[in-house]
Coordinates of C-alpha atoms in Angstrom, one line a residue:
X1 CA 56.5 11.7 -110.9
X2 CA 60.3 11.0 -111.0
X3 CA 62.5 12.3 -108.2
X4 CA 66.0 11.8 -106.9
X5 CA 66.5 8.9 -104.5
X6 CA 67.1 11.3 -101.5
X7 CA 63.8 13.1 -102.2
X8 CA 61.9 9.9 -102.7
X9 CA 63.1 8.4 -99.4
X10 CA 60.5 8.4 -96.7
X11 CA 60.4 7.7 -93.0
X12 CA 59.5 4.0 -92.8
X13 CA 58.3 2.3 -89.6
X14 CA 56.6 -1.1 -89.1
X15 CA 54.7 -2.4 -86.1
X16 CA 55.9 -5.1 -83.8
X17 CA 54.9 -6.9 -80.7
X18 CA 57.1 -8.8 -78.2
X19 CA 59.2 -11.9 -77.4
X20 CA 60.7 -14.6 -75.2
X21 CA 64.0 -16.3 -74.2
X22 CA 66.1 -18.9 -75.8
X23 CA 69.5 -20.1 -74.7
X24 CA 71.4 -19.2 -77.8
X25 CA 74.5 -17.2 -78.6
X26 CA 74.6 -15.7 -82.1
X27 CA 77.6 -14.3 -84.0
X28 CA 76.6 -13.2 -87.4
X29 CA 79.0 -12.2 -90.2
X30 CA 77.6 -11.0 -93.5
X31 CA 79.6 -10.1 -96.6
X32 CA 78.5 -7.0 -98.3
X33 CA 78.2 -3.2 -97.9
X34 CA 78.7 -3.2 -94.1
X35 CA 79.5 -6.6 -92.5
X36 CA 77.8 -6.8 -89.2
X37 CA 79.4 -8.4 -86.1
X38 CA 76.5 -9.2 -83.8
X39 CA 76.6 -10.9 -80.4
X40 CA 73.3 -11.1 -78.5
X41 CA 73.0 -13.5 -75.6
X42 CA 69.5 -14.6 -74.8
X43 CA 68.8 -15.1 -71.1
X44 CA 67.1 -18.5 -70.7
X45 CA 63.9 -18.9 -68.7
X46 CA 61.7 -21.8 -67.6
X47 CA 59.3 -22.9 -70.3
X48 CA 57.9 -26.2 -69.1
X49 CA 54.3 -26.7 -70.1
X50 CA 54.2 -23.4 -72.0
X51 CA 53.5 -24.8 -75.5
X52 CA 56.8 -23.3 -76.6
X53 CA 58.0 -24.3 -80.0
X54 CA 61.5 -23.7 -81.5
X55 CA 62.2 -23.8 -85.2
X56 CA 65.5 -23.1 -87.1
X57 CA 67.2 -23.3 -90.4
X58 CA 69.8 -21.7 -92.7
X59 CA 69.3 -18.6 -94.9
X60 CA 71.4 -15.7 -96.4
X61 CA 74.7 -17.4 -95.5
X62 CA 73.7 -17.5 -91.8
X63 CA 71.1 -19.1 -89.6
X64 CA 67.5 -18.3 -88.5
X65 CA 65.7 -19.2 -85.3
X66 CA 62.1 -18.7 -84.3
X67 CA 60.8 -19.3 -80.8
X68 CA 57.0 -19.1 -80.4
X69 CA 54.1 -20.0 -78.1
X70 CA 51.7 -22.1 -80.1
X71 CA 48.1 -21.3 -79.1
X72 CA 46.1 -24.3 -78.0
X73 CA 43.2 -23.5 -80.4
X74 CA 45.4 -23.0 -83.4
X75 CA 45.3 -26.2 -85.6
X76 CA 48.7 -25.9 -87.2
X77 CA 51.8 -28.0 -86.8
X78 CA 55.6 -27.4 -86.7
X79 CA 56.0 -28.6 -90.3
X80 CA 53.5 -26.1 -91.6
X81 CA 55.1 -23.3 -89.7
X82 CA 58.6 -24.3 -90.8
X83 CA 57.5 -24.4 -94.4
X84 CA 55.8 -21.0 -94.2
X85 CA 58.8 -19.3 -92.6
X86 CA 61.2 -20.9 -95.1
X87 CA 59.0 -19.7 -98.0
X88 CA 59.1 -16.1 -96.7
X89 CA 62.9 -16.2 -96.3
X90 CA 63.3 -17.8 -99.8
X91 CA 61.3 -14.9 -101.3
X92 CA 63.6 -12.4 -99.6
X93 CA 66.7 -14.3 -101.0
X94 CA 65.2 -14.4 -104.5
X95 CA 64.9 -10.6 -104.4
X96 CA 67.9 -9.4 -102.4
X97 CA 70.7 -11.9 -102.5
X98 CA 73.8 -10.8 -104.4
X99 CA 75.0 -14.4 -104.4
X100 CA 72.2 -15.4 -106.8
X101 CA 72.8 -14.2 -110.4
X102 CA 69.0 -14.4 -111.1
X103 CA 67.9 -12.4 -108.0
X104 CA 66.2 -9.1 -108.4
X105 CA 69.2 -7.2 -107.0
X106 CA 71.7 -9.0 -109.2
X107 CA 69.7 -8.4 -112.3
X108 CA 69.5 -4.7 -111.5
X109 CA 73.3 -4.6 -110.8
X110 CA 73.8 -6.1 -114.3
X111 CA 71.3 -3.8 -116.0
X112 CA 72.4 -1.0 -118.3
X113 CA 73.0 2.5 -117.0
X114 CA 70.1 5.1 -117.4
X115 CA 67.4 2.5 -118.1
X116 CA 64.4 2.1 -115.8
X117 CA 64.2 -1.2 -114.0
X118 CA 60.9 -2.5 -112.5
X119 CA 61.2 -3.7 -108.9
X120 CA 58.9 -5.4 -106.4
X121 CA 57.3 -3.6 -103.6
X122 CA 59.6 -5.2 -101.0
X123 CA 62.7 -4.2 -103.0
X124 CA 61.4 -0.6 -103.3
X125 CA 60.6 -0.5 -99.6
X126 CA 64.1 -1.7 -98.5
X127 CA 65.9 0.7 -100.9
X128 CA 63.7 3.6 -99.7
X129 CA 64.6 2.8 -96.1
X130 CA 68.3 2.6 -96.9
X131 CA 68.2 6.0 -98.7
X132 CA 66.3 7.6 -95.8
X133 CA 69.0 6.3 -93.3
X134 CA 71.7 7.5 -95.6
X135 CA 70.3 11.0 -95.7
X136 CA 69.8 11.2 -92.0
X137 CA 73.2 9.8 -91.2
X138 CA 75.1 12.4 -93.4
X139 CA 75.9 9.7 -95.9
X140 CA 77.6 7.3 -93.5
X141 CA 75.2 4.6 -94.6
X142 CA 75.2 3.6 -98.3
X143 CA 74.0 0.4 -99.9
X144 CA 76.2 1.1 -102.9
X145 CA 79.4 0.7 -100.9
X146 CA 80.0 -2.9 -102.0
X147 CA 82.8 -2.2 -104.4
X148 CA 84.9 -0.7 -101.6
X149 CA 84.0 -3.5 -99.2
X150 CA 85.2 -6.0 -101.8
X151 CA 88.4 -3.9 -102.5
X152 CA 89.3 -4.0 -98.8
X153 CA 89.0 -7.8 -98.7
X154 CA 85.7 -8.1 -96.8
X155 CA 83.6 -9.3 -99.7
X156 CA 83.4 -12.7 -101.4
X157 CA 86.9 -12.3 -102.7
X158 CA 88.5 -13.0 -99.3
X159 CA 91.3 -11.5 -97.3
X160 CA 94.1 -9.1 -98.3
X161 CA 97.8 -9.3 -97.6
X162 CA 98.1 -5.5 -97.9
X163 CA 95.7 -2.7 -97.9
X164 CA 94.7 -1.4 -101.3
X165 CA 96.6 1.6 -102.8
X166 CA 95.0 5.1 -102.7
X167 CA 94.5 5.1 -106.5
X168 CA 92.4 1.9 -106.4
X169 CA 90.4 3.3 -103.5
X170 CA 89.7 6.5 -105.4
X171 CA 88.7 4.6 -108.5
X172 CA 86.1 2.5 -106.5
X173 CA 84.9 5.5 -104.6
X174 CA 83.7 6.8 -108.0
X175 CA 81.3 3.9 -108.2
X176 CA 79.7 4.6 -104.8
X177 CA 76.9 7.0 -104.0
X178 CA 73.1 6.6 -103.6
X179 CA 72.8 10.0 -105.2
X180 CA 73.4 8.2 -108.5
X181 CA 70.1 6.4 -108.2
X182 CA 66.7 7.6 -109.3
X183 CA 63.4 6.2 -108.0
X184 CA 59.9 6.4 -109.6
X185 CA 57.4 5.6 -106.9
X186 CA 54.4 5.7 -109.1
X187 CA 55.9 3.2 -111.6
X188 CA 57.7 1.1 -108.9
X189 CA 60.9 1.3 -110.9
X190 CA 64.5 2.5 -110.4
X191 CA 67.5 3.4 -112.5
X192 CA 71.2 4.1 -112.0
X193 CA 72.9 7.1 -113.6
X194 CA 76.3 5.4 -113.3
X195 CA 77.7 1.9 -112.8
X196 CA 76.6 1.0 -109.3
X197 CA 76.5 -2.2 -107.3
X198 CA 73.6 -2.4 -104.8
X199 CA 74.1 -4.6 -101.7
X200 CA 71.4 -5.0 -99.1
X201 CA 73.4 -7.1 -96.7
X202 CA 73.3 -4.5 -94.0
X203 CA 69.5 -4.2 -94.1
X204 CA 68.0 -7.3 -95.8
X205 CA 68.2 -9.6 -92.7
X206 CA 66.3 -7.0 -90.8
X207 CA 63.7 -6.9 -93.5
X208 CA 63.5 -10.7 -93.4
X209 CA 62.9 -10.6 -89.7
X210 CA 60.0 -8.1 -90.1
X211 CA 58.6 -10.2 -93.0
X212 CA 58.6 -13.5 -91.0
X213 CA 57.2 -11.7 -87.9
X214 CA 54.3 -10.3 -90.0
X215 CA 53.6 -13.7 -91.5
X216 CA 53.5 -15.3 -88.0
X217 CA 51.1 -12.6 -86.8
X218 CA 48.9 -13.2 -89.8
X219 CA 48.9 -17.0 -89.0
X220 CA 47.5 -16.3 -85.5
X221 CA 50.7 -16.5 -83.6
X222 CA 50.8 -13.7 -81.0
X223 CA 53.9 -14.6 -78.9
X224 CA 57.2 -15.1 -80.7
X225 CA 60.8 -14.2 -81.2
X226 CA 62.2 -14.1 -84.7
X227 CA 65.9 -13.9 -85.3
X228 CA 67.9 -14.0 -88.6
X229 CA 71.7 -13.7 -88.4
X230 CA 71.4 -11.9 -85.0
X231 CA 68.7 -9.4 -86.0
X232 CA 65.6 -9.8 -83.9
X233 CA 62.0 -8.8 -83.5
X234 CA 59.7 -9.8 -80.6
X235 CA 56.0 -10.1 -80.0
X236 CA 53.7 -11.1 -77.2
X237 CA 55.0 -12.8 -74.0
X238 CA 57.8 -15.2 -73.2
X239 CA 57.2 -18.7 -71.9
X240 CA 57.4 -17.2 -68.4
X241 CA 54.5 -14.9 -69.1
X242 CA 56.6 -11.7 -69.2
X243 CA 58.7 -9.7 -71.7
X244 CA 61.8 -11.5 -73.0
X245 CA 65.2 -10.6 -71.7
X246 CA 68.2 -10.2 -74.0
X247 CA 71.8 -9.7 -73.1
X248 CA 74.1 -7.4 -75.1
X249 CA 77.6 -8.9 -75.2
X250 CA 80.8 -7.0 -74.3
X251 CA 82.7 -6.3 -77.5
X252 CA 85.6 -8.7 -76.8
X253 CA 86.3 -11.3 -79.4
X254 CA 87.9 -13.6 -76.8
X255 CA 85.1 -13.7 -74.3
X256 CA 81.3 -13.8 -73.9
X257 CA 80.9 -11.3 -71.0
X258 CA 77.5 -9.8 -70.7
X259 CA 77.6 -6.0 -70.9
X260 CA 73.9 -5.2 -70.4
X261 CA 70.6 -7.0 -70.0
X262 CA 67.5 -5.5 -71.7
X263 CA 63.8 -6.4 -71.7
X264 CA 62.0 -6.0 -75.0
X265 CA 58.3 -5.3 -75.6
X266 CA 56.9 -5.0 -79.1
X267 CA 60.2 -4.0 -80.7
X268 CA 63.2 -5.2 -82.7
X269 CA 66.8 -5.0 -81.9
X270 CA 70.0 -5.0 -83.9
X271 CA 73.7 -4.8 -82.9
X272 CA 76.6 -3.8 -85.1
X273 CA 80.3 -3.8 -84.2
X274 CA 83.8 -3.8 -85.7
X275 CA 85.6 -6.0 -83.1
X276 CA 85.3 -9.4 -84.8
X277 CA 86.0 -8.8 -88.5
X278 CA 89.2 -7.0 -89.3
X279 CA 92.7 -7.5 -90.4
X280 CA 96.1 -6.2 -89.3
X281 CA 99.1 -5.2 -91.4
X282 CA 102.3 -3.8 -89.8
X283 CA 100.5 -3.2 -86.5
X284 CA 97.7 -1.3 -88.1
X285 CA 94.1 -2.6 -87.6
X286 CA 91.7 -2.3 -90.5
X287 CA 88.0 -2.6 -89.6
X288 CA 85.4 -4.2 -91.9
X289 CA 83.3 -1.0 -91.4
X290 CA 84.0 1.1 -94.5
X291 CA 83.1 4.7 -94.6
X292 CA 81.4 5.3 -98.0
X293 CA 82.3 8.9 -97.8
X294 CA 86.1 8.4 -97.7
X295 CA 86.6 4.8 -99.0
X296 CA 88.6 3.9 -95.9
X297 CA 87.8 1.7 -92.9
X298 CA 86.6 3.6 -89.9
X299 CA 89.3 4.3 -87.3
X300 CA 87.7 5.3 -84.0
X301 CA 86.9 3.9 -80.5
X302 CA 83.2 3.1 -81.0
X303 CA 83.1 -0.7 -81.2
X304 CA 79.5 -1.7 -80.7
X305 CA 76.1 -0.1 -81.3
X306 CA 72.8 -1.7 -80.3
X307 CA 69.6 -0.1 -81.7
X308 CA 66.0 -0.9 -80.6
X309 CA 63.3 0.1 -83.0
X310 CA 59.8 -1.0 -84.0
X311 CA 61.2 -2.3 -87.3
X312 CA 64.1 -4.8 -87.5
X313 CA 64.9 -3.4 -90.9
X314 CA 65.4 0.1 -89.6
X315 CA 67.3 -1.1 -86.5
X316 CA 69.6 -3.1 -88.8
X317 CA 70.4 -0.2 -91.0
X318 CA 70.9 2.4 -88.2
X319 CA 73.2 0.1 -86.3
X320 CA 75.6 0.0 -89.3
X321 CA 75.3 3.8 -89.9
X322 CA 76.0 4.7 -86.3
X323 CA 79.1 2.5 -86.1
X324 CA 80.5 4.2 -89.2
X325 CA 79.8 7.7 -87.8
X326 CA 81.8 7.2 -84.7
X327 CA 81.0 8.0 -81.1
X328 CA 80.6 11.8 -81.2
X329 CA 78.7 12.1 -84.5
X330 CA 76.6 8.9 -83.8
X331 CA 75.5 10.3 -80.5
X332 CA 74.4 13.6 -82.1
X333 CA 72.5 11.8 -84.8
X334 CA 70.9 9.3 -82.5
X335 CA 69.7 12.1 -80.2
X336 CA 68.4 14.2 -83.1
X337 CA 66.5 11.3 -84.5
X338 CA 65.1 10.1 -81.2
X339 CA 66.7 6.7 -81.6
X340 CA 67.0 4.1 -78.8
X341 CA 70.7 3.3 -78.9
X342 CA 73.3 1.7 -76.6
X343 CA 76.9 2.6 -77.4
X344 CA 80.1 0.8 -76.2
X345 CA 83.5 2.3 -77.0
X346 CA 87.1 1.5 -76.1
X347 CA 88.5 3.2 -73.1
X348 CA 92.2 2.3 -72.7
X349 CA 92.3 -1.4 -71.9
X350 CA 88.6 -1.4 -71.1
X351 CA 85.2 -0.2 -72.3
X352 CA 82.8 2.5 -71.4
X353 CA 79.1 2.7 -72.4
X354 CA 76.3 5.2 -72.6
X355 CA 72.8 5.2 -74.0
X356 CA 70.2 7.6 -75.3
X357 CA 67.2 8.6 -73.2
X358 CA 65.0 6.6 -75.5
X359 CA 67.0 3.4 -74.7
X360 CA 66.6 3.7 -70.9
X361 CA 63.2 2.1 -70.8
X362 CA 64.6 -1.2 -72.2
X363 CA 67.4 -1.6 -69.5
X364 CA 66.4 -4.2 -67.1
X365 CA 67.5 -2.6 -63.9
X366 CA 66.1 0.8 -64.7
X367 CA 62.9 -0.8 -66.0
X368 CA 62.3 -2.6 -62.8
X369 CA 63.0 0.5 -60.8
X370 CA 60.3 2.3 -62.7
X371 CA 57.6 -0.4 -62.0

């Protein structure tokens, strides 16, 4: 059966476990449909004698880090684990990197209009998740927004001296819209009804985190933290023997002040913000967060959104969508969807924050009070 992309989209969740603490500050910037500015500060804990192992590398134009507790009865070494993680990340790149002309997504972008294109199960899963988030966010999230991101100078082409003219924006806006996609779930294939440019930059890192986490679990690792470009998922216990604590950074590009400490248990976390990637012309600030419904950068006071969810992929996509929506609409949508979200917005020269009820259980102080 062939359906529209919106009808085919389904609610997607994946399981998770827990994590630990590593002394690492991460700032991730990703070119594509919605560049994410992520700042998560891990709160370090004692790990002597814990069997803790840390692995790291480069992928997707950013870095990855894995911290895990290696079971004493598991006969594998760091090299085997490193190679396994890199193999999973390479598979995601081969499918979803727009910087590779032979990747699955690049071949679809170059494919003719109105022709079915077979895709892998992973590709179909990510696209379906993106479409579901788009529908639930009133179109604020859209993985076809790449032409507008590039037009505004936030893509591979580099910075702009002046904002684009309205005519150019209107022209590129015609190329945007997930409603121009068709999905055939039975045949694992998709097609475009118009010239479109898919870009999974705002969700692929989250998927990669989930994929590596699942591989580690399958390898017999029960206690780990997986991070790719700032997106994280945790499982098991930290080196201290308890849940891992993570700090959400205040959205100030000139400092590293901690805004909130949280404790995670069997979940993933993603943060999106517009305070590190922007340009100014004649005193006007243009954010990298482009609203796919209007073609223009968002202009509101919501500067940072942190989402906790069982799936890093879903947390990744929702963090971007809620930043685009702005404080009022994002709050309504987050509440309606039952999302665990922490919002930070500008308030004069300072900031104010609030969180949904579902997020309260992760806040360290409130969590301890409830014990």
